[in-house]
mmCIF file of C-alpha atoms in Angstrom:
data_model
loop_
_atom_site.group_PDB
_atom_site.id
_atom_site.type_symbol
_atom_site.label_atom_id
_atom_site.label_comp_id
_atom_site.label_asym_id
_atom_site.label_seq_id
_atom_site.Cartn_x
_atom_site.Cartn_y
_atom_site.Cartn_z
ATOM 1 C CA UNK A 284 -8.653 11.481 -15.802
ATOM 2 C CA UNK A 285 -9.120 11.628 -12.093
ATOM 3 C CA UNK A 286 -6.807 11.069 -9.155
ATOM 4 C CA UNK A 287 -7.370 8.123 -6.760
ATOM 5 C CA UNK A 288 -5.733 7.182 -3.759
ATOM 6 C CA UNK A 289 -4.799 2.969 -3.133
ATOM 7 C CA UNK A 290 -4.169 2.750 0.250
ATOM 8 C CA UNK A 291 -2.053 -0.405 1.573
ATOM 9 C CA UNK A 292 -2.661 -2.124 4.927
ATOM 10 C CA UNK A 293 -0.908 -4.704 6.771
ATOM 11 C CA UNK A 294 0.198 -5.591 10.514
ATOM 12 C CA UNK A 295 2.796 -2.918 11.102
ATOM 13 C CA UNK A 296 3.071 -4.119 14.721
ATOM 14 C CA UNK A 297 3.745 -7.974 14.541
ATOM 15 C CA UNK A 298 7.185 -8.558 13.942
ATOM 16 C CA UNK A 299 6.188 -12.132 12.814
ATOM 17 C CA UNK A 300 3.526 -10.722 10.346
ATOM 18 C CA UNK A 301 6.499 -8.876 8.232
ATOM 19 C CA UNK A 302 7.941 -10.571 5.495
ATOM 20 C CA UNK A 303 11.640 -12.087 5.468
ATOM 21 C CA UNK A 304 14.301 -10.695 3.450
ATOM 22 C CA UNK A 305 13.803 -13.477 0.441
ATOM 23 C CA UNK A 306 9.873 -13.093 0.468
ATOM 24 C CA UNK A 307 10.560 -9.244 0.280
ATOM 25 C CA UNK A 308 12.633 -9.470 -2.743
ATOM 26 C CA UNK A 309 9.917 -11.469 -4.429
ATOM 27 C CA UNK A 310 7.168 -8.790 -3.336
ATOM 28 C CA UNK A 311 9.478 -6.095 -4.667
ATOM 29 C CA UNK A 312 9.975 -7.491 -7.942
ATOM 30 C CA UNK A 313 6.194 -8.201 -8.341
ATOM 31 C CA UNK A 314 5.503 -4.582 -7.062
ATOM 32 C CA UNK A 315 7.968 -2.788 -9.510
ATOM 33 C CA UNK A 316 6.722 -4.768 -12.589
ATOM 34 C CA UNK A 317 2.967 -3.403 -11.856
ATOM 35 C CA UNK A 318 4.237 0.116 -10.888
ATOM 36 C CA UNK A 319 6.112 0.111 -13.998
ATOM 37 C CA UNK A 320 3.276 -0.947 -15.869
ATOM 38 C CA UNK A 321 0.986 2.094 -14.378
ATOM 39 C CA UNK A 322 3.871 4.573 -15.234
ATOM 40 C CA UNK A 323 3.944 3.296 -18.687
ATOM 41 C CA UNK A 324 0.338 3.402 -19.223
ATOM 42 C CA UNK A 325 0.394 7.072 -17.618
ATOM 43 C CA UNK A 326 -1.891 5.552 -14.788
ATOM 44 C CA UNK A 327 0.258 6.360 -11.976
ATOM 45 C CA UNK A 328 0.105 9.859 -10.263
ATOM 46 C CA UNK A 329 2.838 11.954 -8.695
ATOM 47 C CA UNK A 330 2.580 11.290 -4.935
ATOM 48 C CA UNK A 331 2.848 8.093 -2.840
ATOM 49 C CA UNK A 332 4.603 6.772 0.059
ATOM 50 C CA UNK A 333 5.670 3.801 2.069
ATOM 51 C CA UNK A 334 4.709 4.670 5.898
ATOM 52 C CA UNK A 335 6.853 4.023 8.908
ATOM 53 C CA UNK A 336 6.352 1.101 11.192
ATOM 54 C CA UNK A 337 6.297 3.364 14.361
ATOM 55 C CA UNK A 338 3.931 6.030 14.959
ATOM 56 C CA UNK A 339 1.459 7.400 17.636
ATOM 57 C CA UNK A 340 -2.305 8.231 17.906
ATOM 58 C CA UNK A 341 -3.581 11.331 19.550
ATOM 59 C CA UNK A 342 -6.834 10.495 21.243
ATOM 60 C CA UNK A 343 -9.486 12.891 22.939
ATOM 61 C CA UNK A 344 -7.799 14.405 26.360
ATOM 62 C CA UNK A 345 -4.259 14.569 24.400
ATOM 63 C CA UNK A 346 -4.083 11.125 25.138
ATOM 64 C CA UNK A 347 -1.093 9.884 23.014
ATOM 65 C CA UNK A 348 -0.908 6.284 22.261
ATOM 66 C CA UNK A 349 2.718 5.204 21.161
ATOM 67 C CA UNK A 350 1.790 2.903 18.153
ATOM 68 C CA UNK A 351 0.707 3.325 14.444
ATOM 69 C CA UNK A 352 -3.085 3.254 14.513
ATOM 70 C CA UNK A 353 -4.360 -0.300 14.432
ATOM 71 C CA UNK A 354 -7.768 -1.471 13.292
ATOM 72 C CA UNK A 355 -8.706 -5.022 13.063
ATOM 73 C CA UNK A 356 -4.389 -5.718 13.759
ATOM 74 C CA UNK A 357 -3.754 -3.747 10.294
ATOM 75 C CA UNK A 358 -2.492 -0.485 9.943
ATOM 76 C CA UNK A 359 -1.783 1.904 6.558
ATOM 77 C CA UNK A 360 1.502 0.874 5.664
ATOM 78 C CA UNK A 361 1.544 3.029 2.380
ATOM 79 C CA UNK A 362 -0.292 4.725 -0.555
ATOM 80 C CA UNK A 363 0.130 5.469 -4.163
ATOM 81 C CA UNK A 364 -2.129 7.682 -6.170
ATOM 82 C CA UNK A 365 -3.333 6.551 -9.480
ATOM 83 C CA UNK A 366 -5.284 8.099 -12.530
ATOM 84 C CA UNK A 367 -8.313 6.587 -13.920
ATOM 85 C CA UNK A 368 -11.515 7.727 -15.672
ATOM 86 C CA UNK A 369 -13.812 6.869 -12.691
ATOM 87 C CA UNK A 370 -13.928 4.584 -9.682
ATOM 88 C CA UNK A 371 -15.048 1.533 -11.732
ATOM 89 C CA UNK A 372 -11.603 1.815 -13.536
ATOM 90 C CA UNK A 373 -9.703 2.737 -10.558
ATOM 91 C CA UNK A 374 -10.846 -0.641 -8.710
ATOM 92 C CA UNK A 375 -9.943 -2.398 -11.765
ATOM 93 C CA UNK A 376 -6.352 -0.885 -11.753
ATOM 94 C CA UNK A 377 -6.090 -2.025 -7.578
ATOM 95 C CA UNK A 378 -7.438 -5.277 -8.641
ATOM 96 C CA UNK A 379 -4.277 -6.386 -10.451
ATOM 97 C CA UNK A 380 -1.899 -4.854 -7.537
ATOM 98 C CA UNK A 381 0.510 -8.190 -7.003
ATOM 99 C CA UNK A 382 -0.137 -7.709 -2.923
ATOM 100 C CA UNK A 383 -3.885 -8.774 -3.476
ATOM 101 C CA UNK A 384 -2.971 -11.728 -5.237
ATOM 102 C CA UNK A 385 -0.621 -13.339 -2.392
ATOM 103 C CA UNK A 386 2.044 -14.535 -4.494
ATOM 104 C CA UNK A 387 5.339 -15.427 -3.473
#
């Protein structure tokens, strides 16, 4: 088994893009079912983190921008590390993530 990093992106800088409390409860239930299924199958490796909505970007000339890095209105919101035999299997595992299904 090899380790693969799954990175999760979202619009961290727009308050309107954040889920409300009810949506977050549904998302977290779906997320925990998925994460637990990965752990039960020994596919979840140690590591991973939910990242803060605050941050800064250091640019050339020591110019600091006081915001998380944003590209196409998206920032990295977190990551997990999974175990898979190869990239194809890692991609299949990632495809089961409830975030991609947009269920609410």
